[in-house]
Structures are given as C-alpha cells and as structure tokens.
Amino acid sequence: MVLVMVFGIALLVAVLLSGLAARSVLSTSLLFLAGGALVGDGALGLIHVAPESDIVRVTADLALFAVLFTDGMHVRFADLRERWKSPARALGLGMPLAFLGIALLTHWLVGFDWTTSFLVGAVLSPTDPVFASAIVGHRRVPSRLRQLLNVESGINDGLALPFVLIFLAAAAPSGHSEHASAGSIALELVLGLAFGIAAPLLVNGLLRFRLLGAEPKLQPLGPLAIGVILYAVCALTHANSYLAAFSAGSVLAAVSPEAKQAFEPLGDSLAELAKFAALLIFGALLTGELFGDLSFGGYVVAVLAIVLIRPASLLLSLLGTSFDQREKLTAAWFGPKGFASVVYGLLVLQAGIPHGEEAFTLIAVTIAFSIVAHSSSDVPIARLFDVEELVGIPDDDRGPRWPFGTGARKTGRTADAGRGPDDTESGGEQNRAESAQRDAEPGRDGADSGQDDGRGAERTGTQR
C-alpha cells in the first residue's frame, strides 16, 4: 500500500508540474524516476524492490506493450508504402551499427568477453518509443519524421529479442541453452506477428454481424480488450509480444479507424500510467551501490552509447535521404534506451551467466542516463534548432540557434521560413496550395487528415 500511495503522490505532483515541464528541462518522466530513487533503498527506504522481483519485469513489460500498441495506431500503411525506405534503413543499417558500436566499446573499455559484449550491444541497441512520444505523438511534426521514429522504435524492440536470446544461450553454462534454438526464436517472431494481425481482424469481422455492435460509451473498451487478450496469449504461447502489440495497433487503426479514434484518449492515458509506474519501480533500483559498482570504463560506454553511437549510426543510415539536417539531427538524438532494455537486462541478470551482474549494472546505468538525457532535452533542442513544433512547446518566435543561425526574431516571411520543411517528401508550393484548398472546404479538419498531418505546423505559424 505504501507503493500505491507513493505512486499517487508522484502522479499528482507530475500533473501539477506538467505545465512547467512543457516549458523547461523538467519532465514528468524524470520526476517519476527521481521519485522512485528517493523512496527506494538508496535513500528513504520506503519501498524495497530487488532487480530479481517480478514487479520490475512485469511493469516494464506492460508499459512497453501498452506504448507499442498505442503507437502502432499512428502508423498509416498508405504513407508507409510510399516512405518505407527510411525506416528500413534505420532498422537494417542503423540498428546493426549501434549494436556493433556498443559491443566494441564494451569489450575494449569494460573488458567483457566478446559474447557478453555482443549481448550488451543487443540489449542496448533498440530504441524506446516511450521517451520519444513528445515527437511521435505530436500531429504538427512532419509525418515522415514521425513515421521514421515510430516504425523504428516500434519494430526494433521485437527484432532485438532474438539476438538477446542467442547471445544469452552462447554465454550460458553448458546445458542451459536448449530453449534458445533458432527454430524456437523464429517461431516466437512468427507467432507474435500472426497474433498481432489476426486479433484485430477477427474482432472487426465479428462486428460485421448484424446482432453484434458496441455501444458508444463502451466502444473504447473494444481495443483495450484486444490488447489484454493479446498480451495474455503471447505470455502463454511465448510469442513475441512486442511485435504483436505494434502490429495489432497498426492493423486495428487500418481496418477500424472509428475504433482507433474512440480508443485513443483512453489508450494514451493508460500508456502514460503504465510508463509512470514502470519508471517509479525502475527508479527504486537506482541506488548508490548500483552506481558504485560500475567501473570508469562502464561510465564511458554508457555516455558514448547515448551521445555518439546512436546518433552516428542513424545519421549514417540516413545518408542520401531527403531529410533535411534538422530532421536528421532530431531523429538521430531521439533514440532513447527504455523498457525493452530493462526487460532484456533482467533476462541477463536472471540467466546466471558469467559477468551477468556486471552487465546488468552497465545496462541499468545506461538506461538511467538515457532517460534523464532524452526526457529533459526536448525543450533545449527545440530552442537550439528552432523546432518548437516538433516537441509541442510554445514557439519563442526566434529563428534557429547556433550552428544553424543567430537566433534572430522571426517576423513575416522569416517566421514562415523558420517553420521547417513541408510534410511531404518533395515539399514545395504545390503542397501548400493543396493545403490551403483543403482548409477552405467546409467541415474539413486538416489536422486529422493523413495527408495534411505535418502541414498544421505551417498554418499554425501563419495564424500566430
């Protein structure tokens, strides 16, 4: 009950400070992380949480599942068919480069053997949509940038799991790797994808029967029921729940837009609650003893994994694309480590492999650093690169900061010019003319249109 009270107090404080957080480096995620550390064994000792306890794994797992399910609903298959190359580059080139870079640093600076080093690389290579939600979930962000971050973070969690299991099997003592065969890993991936596609299709088919249908006030509970059932089925069959969640959200939004629209407010609130609970629990693990156990080389790896490896790997994967410099830098920075890495790190800790505890310490410290850095850096980055609309904070009416400009005040055409590129791949006057024509149509809501998603920022700047 103490844990429930602490969560309630932290939630109330976060709500009261959320307005301030939208204008400063303070963030609600950081509040819950710090709150957990304050009430944990490292400080006040009000709650006692061990890394091996189920509450750590379950809360992180549920938070990631909930966020992947809701973020999957933001994927537009029509846009993805036209713009699949950039997410494919991020997943096929950027993620392997990050995996390799982290593994090499871990081996050279920490001294782990190659198998454990590659295991740490696999755990820390996926990004988490939880801490990029300010960009992924904001309608004024150019849709191609949202699509890139959303698809990348939605899929790479599931793709990283097979490699985590493979390296766990390789590092495990003899006789403990029989459950990590290539066939079983492939089956988990296929089952997760199949369940994620089949569940919303089945429910949508049932609703076509004349005698079946949801009452309006209960309609938001339909997608929630799908998510609950899907999570339980994946747990019982050992299917990949992360691929299942993201694919289910995507398919549900495609086959039943009205269900997506009804569920969105409830889904976003539930995902936020799950995220806050997991952050509070994870924060309770961050004790002085944990940070003291990490070597100097481990701290160097943790910092470089955030500020060098992820940005460099994604920038390399985006070479030759039509993204402008600001979009590339924004996408490169927002690759936070989160709940997928927490869950996979716990697998490492509980597997009983050599150097397992040291590897978990490195993973946990890197995740903590990433949460602090990414959840509190959206406002400074917005001020630096003049991308306020990308993070949903008030525009300061000044142009790009160094190194992209002098920060001069925007007026007239200068203000419009500072709003960034148009939402489409090609941009240009034709798209703006089409946007104006759609705005002139009565009853047309441009912000909710799939084609007009990113151009709302430009119209908002003109109105302001």
XYZ file of C-alpha atoms in Angstrom:
464
model
C 0.000 0.000 0.000
C 2.974 2.314 0.559
C 3.906 1.839 -3.084
C 0.382 2.790 -4.173
C 0.462 5.932 -2.006
C 3.873 6.920 -3.365
C 2.638 6.430 -6.921
C -0.441 8.554 -6.233
C 1.634 11.378 -4.752
C 4.102 11.250 -7.640
C 1.224 11.279 -10.147
C -0.345 14.332 -8.516
C 2.976 16.183 -8.454
C 3.544 15.305 -12.116
C 0.122 16.641 -13.081
C 0.655 19.875 -11.147
C 4.084 20.420 -12.710
C 3.227 19.261 -16.235
C 2.678 22.840 -17.423
C 6.124 23.845 -16.209
C 7.616 20.687 -17.716
C 6.337 21.711 -21.163
C 8.417 24.892 -20.986
C 11.631 23.714 -19.317
C 14.102 20.860 -18.983
C 11.900 19.354 -16.283
C 9.945 16.301 -17.438
C 7.293 14.104 -15.893
C 9.358 11.008 -16.729
C 12.288 12.429 -14.799
C 10.006 13.190 -11.842
C 8.923 9.565 -11.534
C 12.475 8.270 -11.997
C 13.766 10.618 -9.299
C 10.770 9.837 -7.090
C 11.488 6.138 -7.302
C 15.135 6.689 -6.416
C 14.094 8.871 -3.448
C 11.738 6.317 -1.885
C 13.873 3.287 -2.726
C 16.558 1.556 -0.700
C 19.166 4.044 -1.843
C 17.513 6.935 0.043
C 14.402 6.865 2.271
C 13.840 3.109 2.056
C 10.041 3.379 1.917
C 9.758 0.682 -0.747
C 12.026 -2.300 -1.258
C 12.484 -3.525 -4.823
C 15.065 -6.066 -5.940
C 16.079 -6.457 -9.607
C 15.032 -10.106 -9.456
C 11.466 -9.313 -8.317
C 8.632 -9.872 -10.759
C 7.200 -6.386 -10.256
C 10.176 -4.854 -12.092
C 9.848 -7.119 -15.121
C 6.045 -7.024 -15.272
C 5.695 -3.241 -15.003
C 8.379 -2.634 -17.645
C 6.866 -5.284 -19.905
C 3.334 -3.894 -19.570
C 4.492 -0.326 -20.128
C 6.313 -1.245 -23.324
C 3.406 -3.352 -24.575
C 0.909 -0.542 -23.927
C 3.030 2.094 -25.638
C 3.747 -0.130 -28.648
C 0.035 -0.920 -29.012
C -0.995 2.747 -28.951
C 1.932 3.905 -31.093
C 1.124 1.242 -33.661
C -2.171 3.019 -34.221
C -0.292 6.042 -35.553
C 1.151 4.063 -38.462
C -0.504 4.815 -41.782
C 0.028 1.990 -44.242
C -0.540 4.276 -47.218
C 2.276 6.561 -46.066
C 4.456 3.607 -45.121
C 4.186 2.160 -48.633
C 5.495 5.442 -50.019
C 8.112 6.067 -47.326
C 9.339 2.666 -46.268
C 12.965 3.204 -47.228
C 13.942 5.450 -44.314
C 12.567 3.153 -41.560
C 14.120 0.217 -43.405
C 17.479 1.994 -43.411
C 17.178 2.731 -39.677
C 16.328 -0.894 -38.889
C 18.587 -2.606 -41.440
C 21.654 -0.388 -41.127
C 21.318 1.985 -38.166
C 20.368 -0.650 -35.602
C 23.166 -3.129 -36.542
C 25.708 -0.283 -36.479
C 24.539 0.739 -32.984
C 24.671 -2.894 -31.850
C 28.205 -3.315 -33.172
C 29.436 0.021 -31.793
C 28.168 -0.646 -28.273
C 29.600 -4.174 -28.322
C 33.055 -2.953 -29.392
C 33.133 -0.224 -26.738
C 32.003 -2.678 -24.061
C 34.741 -5.154 -24.968
C 37.513 -2.570 -25.163
C 36.590 -0.309 -22.246
C 34.914 -2.672 -19.771
C 36.821 -5.845 -20.583
C 33.913 -8.248 -21.090
C 34.451 -11.236 -23.340
C 33.102 -10.929 -26.878
C 29.931 -12.915 -26.225
C 28.904 -10.794 -23.224
C 29.864 -7.619 -25.077
C 27.637 -8.518 -28.021
C 24.892 -9.399 -25.539
C 25.112 -5.901 -24.014
C 25.052 -4.440 -27.527
C 21.899 -6.389 -28.367
C 20.188 -5.258 -25.147
C 21.013 -1.563 -25.662
C 20.561 -1.307 -29.440
C 16.728 -0.980 -29.571
C 15.153 2.419 -29.011
C 12.063 3.042 -26.931
C 9.016 4.986 -28.179
C 8.087 5.830 -24.587
C 10.576 8.700 -24.356
C 10.147 9.899 -27.940
C 6.393 10.282 -27.547
C 6.628 14.080 -27.487
C 7.690 13.862 -31.117
C 5.997 10.675 -32.314
C 2.625 11.653 -30.846
C 2.558 15.297 -31.960
C 0.466 15.996 -35.051
C 2.476 19.059 -36.049
C 5.636 17.041 -36.565
C 6.325 16.273 -40.247
C 4.737 12.897 -40.803
C 7.828 11.365 -42.404
C 9.853 12.124 -39.247
C 7.131 10.702 -37.007
C 6.847 7.685 -39.285
C 10.583 7.048 -39.082
C 10.795 7.233 -35.284
C 7.530 5.391 -34.719
C 8.230 2.438 -37.019
C 11.863 2.187 -35.946
C 11.141 2.132 -32.221
C 8.025 0.001 -32.681
C 9.789 -2.799 -34.533
C 13.352 -2.818 -33.225
C 12.301 -3.997 -29.743
C 10.958 -7.213 -31.213
C 13.890 -7.593 -33.597
C 16.442 -7.258 -30.799
C 14.948 -10.052 -28.679
C 16.156 -12.969 -30.869
C 19.738 -11.676 -30.719
C 19.480 -11.239 -26.947
C 18.354 -14.862 -26.622
C 21.049 -16.128 -28.993
C 23.877 -14.427 -27.105
C 22.359 -15.467 -23.777
C 22.437 -19.058 -24.984
C 26.035 -18.676 -26.133
C 27.098 -17.145 -22.801
C 25.145 -19.589 -20.621
C 26.871 -22.524 -18.926
C 26.697 -25.810 -20.776
C 23.254 -27.408 -20.715
C 21.294 -24.189 -20.221
C 20.812 -23.112 -23.840
C 18.287 -25.644 -25.107
C 15.404 -23.165 -25.000
C 17.073 -20.688 -27.347
C 17.251 -22.661 -30.586
C 16.935 -20.849 -33.881
C 13.663 -22.643 -34.585
C 12.021 -21.556 -31.328
C 13.148 -17.954 -31.779
C 11.788 -17.843 -35.323
C 8.519 -19.372 -34.119
C 8.143 -16.691 -31.437
C 8.592 -13.956 -34.038
C 6.117 -15.511 -36.455
C 3.537 -16.160 -33.744
C 3.797 -12.616 -32.413
C 3.271 -11.134 -35.867
C 0.469 -13.569 -36.680
C -1.400 -12.931 -33.425
C -0.997 -9.199 -33.831
C -2.529 -9.281 -37.301
C -5.210 -11.878 -36.634
C -6.684 -10.470 -33.404
C -7.974 -7.119 -34.742
C -9.099 -8.725 -38.000
C -11.096 -11.327 -36.099
C -12.775 -8.757 -33.840
C -13.523 -6.479 -36.770
C -15.098 -9.424 -38.583
C -17.307 -10.203 -35.590
C -18.584 -6.628 -35.539
C -19.927 -7.057 -39.053
C -22.637 -9.397 -37.777
C -25.962 -7.622 -37.530
C -26.620 -8.692 -33.943
C -23.217 -7.512 -32.699
C -22.046 -3.968 -32.100
C -20.555 -1.753 -29.422
C -22.499 0.884 -27.530
C -20.753 4.261 -27.993
C -19.686 4.654 -24.354
C -18.229 1.119 -24.349
C -16.535 1.376 -27.744
C -13.148 2.428 -26.288
C -13.058 -0.826 -24.326
C -13.010 -2.932 -27.510
C -9.364 -2.206 -28.433
C -8.480 -2.469 -24.735
C -9.946 -5.979 -24.667
C -7.942 -6.893 -27.762
C -4.761 -5.697 -26.083
C -5.428 -7.586 -22.846
C -6.235 -10.830 -24.655
C -3.230 -10.446 -26.945
C -0.856 -9.875 -24.034
C -2.140 -12.976 -22.237
C -1.998 -15.151 -25.370
C 1.592 -14.075 -26.063
C 2.576 -14.837 -22.464
C 1.001 -18.308 -22.637
C 2.483 -19.219 -26.029
C 5.820 -17.390 -25.612
C 5.077 -15.402 -28.746
C 6.911 -12.121 -29.280
C 4.558 -9.731 -27.505
C 6.266 -6.569 -28.756
C 5.800 -7.380 -32.431
C 2.263 -8.495 -31.599
C 1.422 -5.205 -29.859
C 2.776 -2.943 -32.582
C 1.283 -4.933 -35.457
C -2.092 -5.197 -33.690
C -2.273 -1.444 -33.165
C -1.338 -0.809 -36.788
C -3.866 -3.276 -38.207
C -6.640 -2.104 -35.884
C -6.195 1.512 -36.985
C -6.266 0.432 -40.639
C -9.369 -1.782 -40.533
C -11.357 0.202 -37.970
C -10.487 3.923 -37.852
C -13.547 4.623 -35.715
C -12.297 2.168 -33.050
C -8.896 3.843 -33.099
C -10.475 7.264 -32.682
C -12.647 6.094 -29.786
C -9.781 4.345 -28.011
C -7.083 6.980 -28.489
C -7.782 9.167 -25.399
C -8.146 6.140 -23.121
C -5.170 4.358 -24.674
C -2.861 7.332 -24.323
C -3.829 7.753 -20.653
C -3.320 4.062 -19.885
C 0.043 4.056 -21.644
C 1.135 7.091 -19.626
C 0.070 5.448 -16.362
C 1.927 2.246 -17.233
C 5.015 4.272 -18.168
C 4.931 6.251 -14.915
C 4.517 3.110 -12.798
C 7.433 1.394 -14.531
C 9.630 4.484 -14.128
C 8.852 4.652 -10.407
C 9.761 0.982 -9.933
C 12.907 1.254 -12.051
C 13.938 4.382 -10.173
C 13.779 2.444 -6.907
C 16.556 0.204 -8.272
C 18.925 3.138 -8.725
C 20.941 3.075 -5.531
C 24.364 4.420 -4.708
C 25.630 0.861 -4.538
C 24.494 0.219 -8.132
C 26.333 3.288 -9.459
C 29.359 2.496 -7.323
C 29.689 -0.982 -8.803
C 30.230 0.346 -12.329
C 33.794 0.923 -13.460
C 35.038 4.127 -15.074
C 35.104 2.345 -18.441
C 31.464 1.394 -17.927
C 30.511 5.050 -17.437
C 32.344 5.952 -20.631
C 30.409 3.275 -22.511
C 27.104 4.486 -21.060
C 27.745 8.074 -22.147
C 29.120 7.233 -25.593
C 26.244 4.853 -26.316
C 23.873 7.820 -25.940
C 25.778 10.771 -27.386
C 27.887 9.065 -30.065
C 26.896 5.550 -31.100
C 23.155 6.053 -31.639
C 23.427 9.471 -33.367
C 26.295 8.394 -35.605
C 24.679 5.098 -36.619
C 21.359 6.702 -37.563
C 22.992 9.626 -39.387
C 24.995 7.139 -41.449
C 21.850 5.163 -42.252
C 20.064 8.344 -43.433
C 22.808 9.474 -45.836
C 21.332 10.186 -49.243
C 17.735 10.568 -47.992
C 15.597 13.662 -48.462
C 15.524 14.509 -44.748
C 16.979 17.936 -44.069
C 19.708 18.492 -41.498
C 17.392 19.414 -38.633
C 15.211 16.344 -39.164
C 18.259 14.063 -39.301
C 19.718 15.512 -36.101
C 16.388 15.322 -34.297
C 15.866 11.701 -35.361
C 19.471 10.802 -34.509
C 19.237 12.183 -30.981
C 15.852 10.735 -30.064
C 16.904 7.107 -29.764
C 16.395 6.564 -26.032
C 17.026 3.327 -24.177
C 13.970 2.284 -22.213
C 11.744 -0.521 -21.060
C 12.757 -3.067 -23.686
C 16.332 -2.761 -22.448
C 15.075 -3.065 -18.843
C 13.263 -6.321 -19.648
C 16.203 -7.722 -21.626
C 18.644 -6.618 -18.929
C 16.648 -8.564 -16.361
C 16.920 -11.630 -18.608
C 20.696 -11.186 -18.488
C 20.671 -10.852 -14.703
C 18.465 -13.893 -14.157
C 20.257 -16.171 -16.652
C 23.167 -16.868 -14.319
C 25.804 -16.201 -16.976
C 29.372 -15.115 -16.143
C 29.577 -11.321 -15.698
C 25.764 -11.207 -15.683
C 25.534 -8.848 -12.694
C 28.209 -6.528 -14.093
C 26.431 -6.479 -17.465
C 23.105 -5.625 -15.812
C 24.746 -2.785 -13.873
C 26.098 -1.302 -17.113
C 22.703 -1.701 -18.800
C 20.781 -0.137 -15.894
C 23.098 2.885 -15.627
C 22.928 3.458 -19.392
C 19.121 3.344 -19.303
C 19.031 5.785 -16.372
C 21.372 8.210 -18.159
C 19.291 7.912 -21.331
C 16.006 8.611 -19.550
C 17.466 11.716 -17.923
C 19.086 12.959 -21.142
C 16.219 12.320 -23.568
C 13.253 13.173 -21.359
C 14.737 16.535 -20.383
C 16.359 17.619 -23.652
C 13.375 18.242 -25.921
C 12.995 21.918 -24.953
C 16.714 22.828 -25.298
C 16.850 21.058 -28.651
C 13.748 22.926 -29.772
C 15.341 26.242 -28.808
C 18.631 25.288 -30.428
C 17.282 24.130 -33.767
C 14.032 26.166 -33.836
C 11.852 23.054 -33.932
C 9.396 24.008 -31.195
C 6.559 22.348 -33.070
C 8.488 19.084 -33.005
C 8.102 18.814 -29.240
C 4.822 20.665 -28.730
C 6.072 23.642 -26.721
C 5.330 27.328 -27.266
C 7.289 28.929 -30.099
C 9.636 31.683 -28.910
C 9.371 33.436 -32.320
C 13.105 33.270 -32.860
C 14.998 31.607 -35.658
C 17.452 28.693 -35.465
C 20.245 28.909 -32.880
C 23.858 28.070 -33.455
C 25.034 26.257 -35.563
C 22.080 26.868 -37.890
C 21.515 30.588 -37.293
C 21.855 33.557 -34.977
C 18.501 33.228 -33.186
C 17.108 36.424 -34.704
C 13.460 37.244 -34.046
C 11.118 35.932 -36.740
C 8.741 38.333 -38.480
C 6.558 37.924 -41.556
C 8.206 35.762 -44.166
C 11.095 34.972 -41.834
C 8.694 33.352 -39.381
C 7.171 31.220 -42.099
C 10.603 30.274 -43.390
C 11.652 29.082 -39.953
C 8.848 26.585 -39.647
C 10.840 23.860 -41.356
C 10.208 21.743 -44.473
C 6.824 20.704 -45.679
C 5.468 17.362 -44.553
C 5.794 15.628 -47.897
C 8.892 14.117 -49.392
C 9.149 16.750 -52.121
C 7.679 19.816 -50.324
C 7.108 22.985 -52.326
C 4.402 25.380 -53.306
C 2.073 22.766 -54.755
C 1.623 21.094 -51.357
C 0.956 24.421 -49.667
C -1.635 25.286 -52.296
C -3.329 21.924 -51.773
C -3.297 22.523 -48.014
C -4.962 25.929 -48.435
C -7.590 24.431 -50.722
C -8.421 21.743 -48.179
C -8.651 24.341 -45.426
C -11.229 26.248 -47.479
C -13.527 23.231 -47.664
C -16.269 23.463 -45.023
C -16.105 20.918 -42.212
C -12.708 19.694 -43.269
C -10.328 19.095 -40.346
C -6.863 19.393 -41.781
C -5.130 18.319 -38.608
C -6.744 14.902 -38.665
C -6.093 14.266 -42.351
C -3.389 11.753 -43.104
C -2.073 13.862 -45.997
C -2.197 17.125 -44.046
C -0.736 15.868 -40.785
C 2.542 17.698 -40.889
C 1.359 20.941 -42.531
C -0.579 22.001 -39.422
C 2.636 23.481 -38.037
C 2.938 25.813 -41.027
C -0.660 27.021 -40.770
C -0.312 27.485 -37.008
C 2.743 29.675 -37.529
C 0.876 31.857 -40.050
C -2.105 32.275 -37.746
C 0.111 33.163 -34.817
